[in-house]
Amino acid sequence: MTIARQNIAASLPITIHDSESVDLSNLWKLVRLGANRFWWHTKAYGTILGVMLLTLVSLIFLSMHWSYRRLLPFFSYRVKP
């Protein structure tokens, strides 16, 4: 058994080539994946920011409405003839 293990290790050479050429298809895949990821996050955060902006505007309108309703009896007091 030990002889067979030694033969397997000897039959699997590891070769590393020192080339400076870059495979453009792999580089283009990385760029596309990065762009897709950026677009996905932009859409997700845009939705969240849109909901937060709508909530903020709604709260501002609601506070103005409540304060107007509280002050309304003082300003719109009418004397019936």
PDB file as gemmi writes it, atoms N, CA and C in Angstrom:
CRYST1    1.000    1.000    1.000  90.00  90.00  90.00 P 1                      
ATOM      1  N   MET A   1       0.805  -1.199   0.000  1.00  0.00           N  
ATOM      2  CA  MET A   1       0.000   0.000   0.000  1.00  0.00           C  
ATOM      3  C   MET A   1       0.853   1.271   0.000  1.00  0.00           C  
ATOM      4  N   THR A   2       1.911   1.277   0.757  1.00  0.00           N  
ATOM      5  CA  THR A   2       2.733   2.479   0.804  1.00  0.00           C  
ATOM      6  C   THR A   2       3.411   2.735  -0.533  1.00  0.00           C  
ATOM      7  N   ILE A   3       3.718   1.672  -1.266  1.00  0.00           N  
ATOM      8  CA  ILE A   3       4.352   1.854  -2.571  1.00  0.00           C  
ATOM      9  C   ILE A   3       3.361   2.500  -3.540  1.00  0.00           C  
ATOM     10  N   ALA A   4       2.089   2.081  -3.482  1.00  0.00           N  
ATOM     11  CA  ALA A   4       1.079   2.647  -4.374  1.00  0.00           C  
ATOM     12  C   ALA A   4       0.858   4.140  -4.064  1.00  0.00           C  
ATOM     13  N   ARG A   5       0.846   4.504  -2.821  1.00  0.00           N  
ATOM     14  CA  ARG A   5       0.675   5.911  -2.454  1.00  0.00           C  
ATOM     15  C   ARG A   5       1.844   6.754  -2.942  1.00  0.00           C  
ATOM     16  N   GLN A   6       3.031   6.211  -2.862  1.00  0.00           N  
ATOM     17  CA  GLN A   6       4.186   6.953  -3.341  1.00  0.00           C  
ATOM     18  C   GLN A   6       4.125   7.121  -4.852  1.00  0.00           C  
ATOM     19  N   ASN A   7       3.640   6.124  -5.554  1.00  0.00           N  
ATOM     20  CA  ASN A   7       3.550   6.220  -7.009  1.00  0.00           C  
ATOM     21  C   ASN A   7       2.492   7.249  -7.428  1.00  0.00           C  
ATOM     22  N   ILE A   8       1.385   7.327  -6.694  1.00  0.00           N  
ATOM     23  CA  ILE A   8       0.339   8.303  -7.032  1.00  0.00           C  
ATOM     24  C   ILE A   8       0.874   9.714  -6.852  1.00  0.00           C  
ATOM     25  N   ALA A   9       1.568   9.949  -5.767  1.00  0.00           N  
ATOM     26  CA  ALA A   9       2.110  11.274  -5.522  1.00  0.00           C  
ATOM     27  C   ALA A   9       3.153  11.641  -6.576  1.00  0.00           C  
ATOM     28  N   ALA A  10       3.893  10.675  -7.052  1.00  0.00           N  
ATOM     29  CA  ALA A  10       4.919  10.957  -8.046  1.00  0.00           C  
ATOM     30  C   ALA A  10       4.302  11.159  -9.429  1.00  0.00           C  
ATOM     31  N   SER A  11       3.102  10.611  -9.667  1.00  0.00           N  
ATOM     32  CA  SER A  11       2.519  10.735 -10.994  1.00  0.00           C  
ATOM     33  C   SER A  11       1.673  11.998 -11.170  1.00  0.00           C  
ATOM     34  N   LEU A  12       1.557  12.833 -10.142  1.00  0.00           N  
ATOM     35  CA  LEU A  12       0.781  14.070 -10.238  1.00  0.00           C  
ATOM     36  C   LEU A  12       1.704  15.279 -10.114  1.00  0.00           C  
ATOM     37  N   PRO A  13       2.379  15.631 -11.185  1.00  0.00           N  
ATOM     38  CA  PRO A  13       3.272  16.790 -11.100  1.00  0.00           C  
ATOM     39  C   PRO A  13       2.471  18.098 -11.127  1.00  0.00           C  
ATOM     40  N   ILE A  14       2.969  19.076 -10.434  1.00  0.00           N  
ATOM     41  CA  ILE A  14       2.346  20.401 -10.405  1.00  0.00           C  
ATOM     42  C   ILE A  14       3.221  21.321 -11.232  1.00  0.00           C  
ATOM     43  N   THR A  15       2.611  21.915 -12.241  1.00  0.00           N  
ATOM     44  CA  THR A  15       3.380  22.822 -13.089  1.00  0.00           C  
ATOM     45  C   THR A  15       2.740  24.207 -13.021  1.00  0.00           C  
ATOM     46  N   ILE A  16       3.563  25.197 -12.862  1.00  0.00           N  
ATOM     47  CA  ILE A  16       3.110  26.583 -12.837  1.00  0.00           C  
ATOM     48  C   ILE A  16       3.841  27.313 -13.935  1.00  0.00           C  
ATOM     49  N   HIS A  17       3.081  27.928 -14.817  1.00  0.00           N  
ATOM     50  CA  HIS A  17       3.687  28.658 -15.921  1.00  0.00           C  
ATOM     51  C   HIS A  17       3.782  30.126 -15.550  1.00  0.00           C  
ATOM     52  N   ASP A  18       4.914  30.695 -15.838  1.00  0.00           N  
ATOM     53  CA  ASP A  18       5.139  32.113 -15.562  1.00  0.00           C  
ATOM     54  C   ASP A  18       4.847  32.917 -16.832  1.00  0.00           C  
ATOM     55  N   SER A  19       3.592  33.096 -17.123  1.00  0.00           N  
ATOM     56  CA  SER A  19       3.268  33.874 -18.308  1.00  0.00           C  
ATOM     57  C   SER A  19       2.622  35.178 -17.886  1.00  0.00           C  
ATOM     58  N   GLU A  20       2.893  36.236 -18.624  1.00  0.00           N  
ATOM     59  CA  GLU A  20       2.357  37.538 -18.299  1.00  0.00           C  
ATOM     60  C   GLU A  20       1.096  37.857 -19.092  1.00  0.00           C  
ATOM     61  N   SER A  21       0.684  36.952 -19.960  1.00  0.00           N  
ATOM     62  CA  SER A  21      -0.539  37.198 -20.728  1.00  0.00           C  
ATOM     63  C   SER A  21      -1.744  36.926 -19.834  1.00  0.00           C  
ATOM     64  N   VAL A  22      -2.747  37.769 -19.964  1.00  0.00           N  
ATOM     65  CA  VAL A  22      -3.945  37.661 -19.148  1.00  0.00           C  
ATOM     66  C   VAL A  22      -5.068  37.172 -20.040  1.00  0.00           C  
ATOM     67  N   ASP A  23      -5.804  36.211 -19.546  1.00  0.00           N  
ATOM     68  CA  ASP A  23      -6.944  35.707 -20.302  1.00  0.00           C  
ATOM     69  C   ASP A  23      -8.066  36.733 -20.215  1.00  0.00           C  
ATOM     70  N   LEU A  24      -8.380  37.368 -21.323  1.00  0.00           N  
ATOM     71  CA  LEU A  24      -9.354  38.460 -21.331  1.00  0.00           C  
ATOM     72  C   LEU A  24     -10.773  37.975 -21.048  1.00  0.00           C  
ATOM     73  N   SER A  25     -11.082  36.740 -21.407  1.00  0.00           N  
ATOM     74  CA  SER A  25     -12.441  36.249 -21.150  1.00  0.00           C  
ATOM     75  C   SER A  25     -12.683  36.099 -19.649  1.00  0.00           C  
ATOM     76  N   ASN A  26     -11.678  35.604 -18.926  1.00  0.00           N  
ATOM     77  CA  ASN A  26     -11.833  35.497 -17.472  1.00  0.00           C  
ATOM     78  C   ASN A  26     -11.898  36.871 -16.817  1.00  0.00           C  
ATOM     79  N   LEU A  27     -11.096  37.796 -17.312  1.00  0.00           N  
ATOM     80  CA  LEU A  27     -11.118  39.156 -16.783  1.00  0.00           C  
ATOM     81  C   LEU A  27     -12.467  39.810 -17.065  1.00  0.00           C  
ATOM     82  N   TRP A  28     -13.017  39.594 -18.245  1.00  0.00           N  
ATOM     83  CA  TRP A  28     -14.318  40.158 -18.600  1.00  0.00           C  
ATOM     84  C   TRP A  28     -15.426  39.556 -17.730  1.00  0.00           C  
ATOM     85  N   LYS A  29     -15.317  38.249 -17.403  1.00  0.00           N  
ATOM     86  CA  LYS A  29     -16.297  37.612 -16.506  1.00  0.00           C  
ATOM     87  C   LYS A  29     -16.262  38.268 -15.127  1.00  0.00           C  
ATOM     88  N   LEU A  30     -15.060  38.547 -14.637  1.00  0.00           N  
ATOM     89  CA  LEU A  30     -14.942  39.198 -13.338  1.00  0.00           C  
ATOM     90  C   LEU A  30     -15.536  40.599 -13.352  1.00  0.00           C  
ATOM     91  N   VAL A  31     -15.297  41.333 -14.436  1.00  0.00           N  
ATOM     92  CA  VAL A  31     -15.855  42.683 -14.545  1.00  0.00           C  
ATOM     93  C   VAL A  31     -17.376  42.624 -14.590  1.00  0.00           C  
ATOM     94  N   ARG A  32     -17.919  41.695 -15.366  1.00  0.00           N  
ATOM     95  CA  ARG A  32     -19.376  41.560 -15.463  1.00  0.00           C  
ATOM     96  C   ARG A  32     -19.981  41.146 -14.132  1.00  0.00           C  
ATOM     97  N   LEU A  33     -19.340  40.219 -13.428  1.00  0.00           N  
ATOM     98  CA  LEU A  33     -19.847  39.809 -12.121  1.00  0.00           C  
ATOM     99  C   LEU A  33     -19.809  40.968 -11.134  1.00  0.00           C  
ATOM    100  N   GLY A  34     -18.749  41.747 -11.164  1.00  0.00           N  
ATOM    101  CA  GLY A  34     -18.661  42.919 -10.290  1.00  0.00           C  
ATOM    102  C   GLY A  34     -19.726  43.948 -10.621  1.00  0.00           C  
ATOM    103  N   ALA A  35     -19.957  44.167 -11.927  1.00  0.00           N  
ATOM    104  CA  ALA A  35     -20.980  45.127 -12.340  1.00  0.00           C  
ATOM    105  C   ALA A  35     -22.373  44.631 -11.951  1.00  0.00           C  
ATOM    106  N   ASN A  36     -22.624  43.347 -12.129  1.00  0.00           N  
ATOM    107  CA  ASN A  36     -23.923  42.790 -11.740  1.00  0.00           C  
ATOM    108  C   ASN A  36     -24.141  42.893 -10.238  1.00  0.00           C  
ATOM    109  N   ARG A  37     -23.096  42.628  -9.484  1.00  0.00           N  
ATOM    110  CA  ARG A  37     -23.217  42.726  -8.030  1.00  0.00           C  
ATOM    111  C   ARG A  37     -23.472  44.175  -7.606  1.00  0.00           C  
ATOM    112  N   PHE A  38     -22.753  45.114  -8.237  1.00  0.00           N  
ATOM    113  CA  PHE A  38     -22.958  46.532  -7.941  1.00  0.00           C  
ATOM    114  C   PHE A  38     -24.379  46.953  -8.297  1.00  0.00           C  
ATOM    115  N   TRP A  39     -24.874  46.527  -9.467  1.00  0.00           N  
ATOM    116  CA  TRP A  39     -26.226  46.875  -9.892  1.00  0.00           C  
ATOM    117  C   TRP A  39     -27.260  46.290  -8.931  1.00  0.00           C  
ATOM    118  N   TRP A  40     -27.044  45.040  -8.475  1.00  0.00           N  
ATOM    119  CA  TRP A  40     -27.965  44.402  -7.541  1.00  0.00           C  
ATOM    120  C   TRP A  40     -28.013  45.179  -6.222  1.00  0.00           C  
ATOM    121  N   HIS A  41     -26.873  45.563  -5.694  1.00  0.00           N  
ATOM    122  CA  HIS A  41     -26.837  46.317  -4.442  1.00  0.00           C  
ATOM    123  C   HIS A  41     -27.435  47.703  -4.625  1.00  0.00           C  
ATOM    124  N   THR A  42     -27.206  48.328  -5.786  1.00  0.00           N  
ATOM    125  CA  THR A  42     -27.782  49.641  -6.042  1.00  0.00           C  
ATOM    126  C   THR A  42     -29.301  49.570  -6.038  1.00  0.00           C  
ATOM    127  N   LYS A  43     -29.849  48.560  -6.691  1.00  0.00           N  
ATOM    128  CA  LYS A  43     -31.303  48.411  -6.726  1.00  0.00           C  
ATOM    129  C   LYS A  43     -31.860  48.143  -5.335  1.00  0.00           C  
ATOM    130  N   ALA A  44     -31.194  47.294  -4.563  1.00  0.00           N  
ATOM    131  CA  ALA A  44     -31.681  46.957  -3.228  1.00  0.00           C  
ATOM    132  C   ALA A  44     -31.618  48.171  -2.301  1.00  0.00           C  
ATOM    133  N   TYR A  45     -30.478  48.852  -2.290  1.00  0.00           N  
ATOM    134  CA  TYR A  45     -30.357  50.016  -1.420  1.00  0.00           C  
ATOM    135  C   TYR A  45     -31.226  51.167  -1.900  1.00  0.00           C  
ATOM    136  N   GLY A  46     -31.444  51.281  -3.193  1.00  0.00           N  
ATOM    137  CA  GLY A  46     -32.349  52.299  -3.716  1.00  0.00           C  
ATOM    138  C   GLY A  46     -33.772  52.073  -3.233  1.00  0.00           C  
ATOM    139  N   THR A  47     -34.200  50.816  -3.205  1.00  0.00           N  
ATOM    140  CA  THR A  47     -35.533  50.496  -2.699  1.00  0.00           C  
ATOM    141  C   THR A  47     -35.645  50.841  -1.229  1.00  0.00           C  
ATOM    142  N   ILE A  48     -34.632  50.478  -0.455  1.00  0.00           N  
ATOM    143  CA  ILE A  48     -34.654  50.761   0.979  1.00  0.00           C  
ATOM    144  C   ILE A  48     -34.660  52.263   1.221  1.00  0.00           C  
ATOM    145  N   LEU A  49     -33.825  52.998   0.497  1.00  0.00           N  
ATOM    146  CA  LEU A  49     -33.785  54.450   0.673  1.00  0.00           C  
ATOM    147  C   LEU A  49     -35.094  55.099   0.233  1.00  0.00           C  
ATOM    148  N   GLY A  50     -35.731  54.565  -0.808  1.00  0.00           N  
ATOM    149  CA  GLY A  50     -37.018  55.082  -1.244  1.00  0.00           C  
ATOM    150  C   GLY A  50     -38.091  54.891  -0.188  1.00  0.00           C  
ATOM    151  N   VAL A  51     -38.110  53.727   0.433  1.00  0.00           N  
ATOM    152  CA  VAL A  51     -39.086  53.465   1.497  1.00  0.00           C  
ATOM    153  C   VAL A  51     -38.816  54.364   2.697  1.00  0.00           C  
ATOM    154  N   MET A  52     -37.529  54.553   3.035  1.00  0.00           N  
ATOM    155  CA  MET A  52     -37.201  55.429   4.159  1.00  0.00           C  
ATOM    156  C   MET A  52     -37.600  56.871   3.874  1.00  0.00           C  
ATOM    157  N   LEU A  53     -37.396  57.348   2.640  1.00  0.00           N  
ATOM    158  CA  LEU A  53     -37.788  58.701   2.277  1.00  0.00           C  
ATOM    159  C   LEU A  53     -39.306  58.865   2.328  1.00  0.00           C  
ATOM    160  N   LEU A  54     -40.036  57.882   1.841  1.00  0.00           N  
ATOM    161  CA  LEU A  54     -41.491  57.929   1.892  1.00  0.00           C  
ATOM    162  C   LEU A  54     -41.981  57.945   3.334  1.00  0.00           C  
ATOM    163  N   THR A  55     -41.345  57.165   4.205  1.00  0.00           N  
ATOM    164  CA  THR A  55     -41.715  57.149   5.620  1.00  0.00           C  
ATOM    165  C   THR A  55     -41.441  58.496   6.265  1.00  0.00           C  
ATOM    166  N   LEU A  56     -40.294  59.093   5.959  1.00  0.00           N  
ATOM    167  CA  LEU A  56     -39.947  60.392   6.533  1.00  0.00           C  
ATOM    168  C   LEU A  56     -40.932  61.471   6.093  1.00  0.00           C  
ATOM    169  N   VAL A  57     -41.264  61.504   4.811  1.00  0.00           N  
ATOM    170  CA  VAL A  57     -42.220  62.489   4.310  1.00  0.00           C  
ATOM    171  C   VAL A  57     -43.588  62.261   4.938  1.00  0.00           C  
ATOM    172  N   SER A  58     -43.989  61.011   5.104  1.00  0.00           N  
ATOM    173  CA  SER A  58     -45.272  60.711   5.729  1.00  0.00           C  
ATOM    174  C   SER A  58     -45.299  61.177   7.181  1.00  0.00           C  
ATOM    175  N   LEU A  59     -44.209  60.964   7.906  1.00  0.00           N  
ATOM    176  CA  LEU A  59     -44.159  61.404   9.308  1.00  0.00           C  
ATOM    177  C   LEU A  59     -44.180  62.924   9.409  1.00  0.00           C  
ATOM    178  N   ILE A  60     -43.497  63.609   8.496  1.00  0.00           N  
ATOM    179  CA  ILE A  60     -43.529  65.071   8.505  1.00  0.00           C  
ATOM    180  C   ILE A  60     -44.941  65.565   8.229  1.00  0.00           C  
ATOM    181  N   PHE A  61     -45.603  64.979   7.228  1.00  0.00           N  
ATOM    182  CA  PHE A  61     -46.977  65.376   6.924  1.00  0.00           C  
ATOM    183  C   PHE A  61     -47.901  65.080   8.105  1.00  0.00           C  
ATOM    184  N   LEU A  62     -47.735  63.930   8.732  1.00  0.00           N  
ATOM    185  CA  LEU A  62     -48.579  63.558   9.863  1.00  0.00           C  
ATOM    186  C   LEU A  62     -48.373  64.502  11.042  1.00  0.00           C  
ATOM    187  N   SER A  63     -47.137  64.896  11.320  1.00  0.00           N  
ATOM    188  CA  SER A  63     -46.892  65.825  12.425  1.00  0.00           C  
ATOM    189  C   SER A  63     -47.485  67.198  12.125  1.00  0.00           C  
ATOM    190  N   MET A  64     -47.385  67.640  10.866  1.00  0.00           N  
ATOM    191  CA  MET A  64     -48.004  68.907  10.501  1.00  0.00           C  
ATOM    192  C   MET A  64     -49.529  68.819  10.627  1.00  0.00           C  
ATOM    193  N   HIS A  65     -50.082  67.719  10.219  1.00  0.00           N  
ATOM    194  CA  HIS A  65     -51.537  67.544  10.300  1.00  0.00           C  
ATOM    195  C   HIS A  65     -52.000  67.536  11.760  1.00  0.00           C  
ATOM    196  N   TRP A  66     -51.281  66.811  12.631  1.00  0.00           N  
ATOM    197  CA  TRP A  66     -51.666  66.767  14.046  1.00  0.00           C  
ATOM    198  C   TRP A  66     -51.549  68.149  14.686  1.00  0.00           C  
ATOM    199  N   SER A  67     -50.455  68.849  14.395  1.00  0.00           N  
ATOM    200  CA  SER A  67     -50.302  70.167  15.003  1.00  0.00           C  
ATOM    201  C   SER A  67     -51.361  71.132  14.467  1.00  0.00           C  
ATOM    202  N   TYR A  68     -51.710  71.047  13.203  1.00  0.00           N  
ATOM    203  CA  TYR A  68     -52.762  71.894  12.649  1.00  0.00           C  
ATOM    204  C   TYR A  68     -54.106  71.571  13.295  1.00  0.00           C  
ATOM    205  N   ARG A  69     -54.397  70.306  13.499  1.00  0.00           N  
ATOM    206  CA  ARG A  69     -55.672  69.919  14.114  1.00  0.00           C  
ATOM    207  C   ARG A  69     -55.737  70.352  15.580  1.00  0.00           C  
ATOM    208  N   ARG A  70     -54.600  70.371  16.240  1.00  0.00           N  
ATOM    209  CA  ARG A  70     -54.574  70.839  17.630  1.00  0.00           C  
ATOM    210  C   ARG A  70     -54.775  72.350  17.718  1.00  0.00           C  
ATOM    211  N   LEU A  71     -54.202  73.080  16.748  1.00  0.00           N  
ATOM    212  CA  LEU A  71     -54.316  74.535  16.756  1.00  0.00           C  
ATOM    213  C   LEU A  71     -55.575  75.033  16.069  1.00  0.00           C  
ATOM    214  N   LEU A  72     -56.259  74.190  15.333  1.00  0.00           N  
ATOM    215  CA  LEU A  72     -57.446  74.599  14.586  1.00  0.00           C  
ATOM    216  C   LEU A  72     -58.560  75.171  15.458  1.00  0.00           C  
ATOM    217  N   PRO A  73     -58.892  74.592  16.612  1.00  0.00           N  
ATOM    218  CA  PRO A  73     -59.987  75.170  17.401  1.00  0.00           C  
ATOM    219  C   PRO A  73     -59.707  76.603  17.852  1.00  0.00           C  
ATOM    220  N   PHE A  74     -58.470  76.986  18.038  1.00  0.00           N  
ATOM    221  CA  PHE A  74     -58.151  78.343  18.473  1.00  0.00           C  
ATOM    222  C   PHE A  74     -58.327  79.367  17.350  1.00  0.00           C  
ATOM    223  N   PHE A  75     -58.039  78.954  16.130  1.00  0.00           N  
ATOM    224  CA  PHE A  75     -58.081  79.896  15.009  1.00  0.00           C  
ATOM    225  C   PHE A  75     -59.410  79.899  14.266  1.00  0.00           C  
ATOM    226  N   SER A  76     -60.144  78.833  14.350  1.00  0.00           N  
ATOM    227  CA  SER A  76     -61.378  78.767  13.563  1.00  0.00           C  
ATOM    228  C   SER A  76     -62.623  78.786  14.460  1.00  0.00           C  
ATOM    229  N   TYR A  77     -62.511  79.450  15.557  1.00  0.00           N  
ATOM    230  CA  TYR A  77     -63.663  79.557  16.459  1.00  0.00           C  
ATOM    231  C   TYR A  77     -64.643  80.547  15.849  1.00  0.00           C  
ATOM    232  N   ARG A  78     -65.848  80.056  15.581  1.00  0.00           N  
ATOM    233  CA  ARG A  78     -66.870  80.895  14.964  1.00  0.00           C  
ATOM    234  C   ARG A  78     -68.013  81.095  15.951  1.00  0.00           C  
ATOM    235  N   VAL A  79     -68.535  82.252  15.961  1.00  0.00           N  
ATOM    236  CA  VAL A  79     -69.699  82.536  16.774  1.00  0.00           C  
ATOM    237  C   VAL A  79     -70.926  82.353  15.902  1.00  0.00           C  
ATOM    238  N   LYS A  80     -71.819  81.492  16.341  1.00  0.00           N  
ATOM    239  CA  LYS A  80     -73.032  81.257  15.562  1.00  0.00           C  
ATOM    240  C   LYS A  80     -74.004  82.417  15.780  1.00  0.00           C  
ATOM    241  N   PRO A  81     -74.619  82.908  14.719  1.00  0.00           N  
ATOM    242  CA  PRO A  81     -75.556  84.056  14.886  1.00  0.00           C  
ATOM    243  C   PRO A  81     -76.876  83.647  15.493  1.00  0.00           C  
TER     244      PRO A  81                                                      
END                                                                             
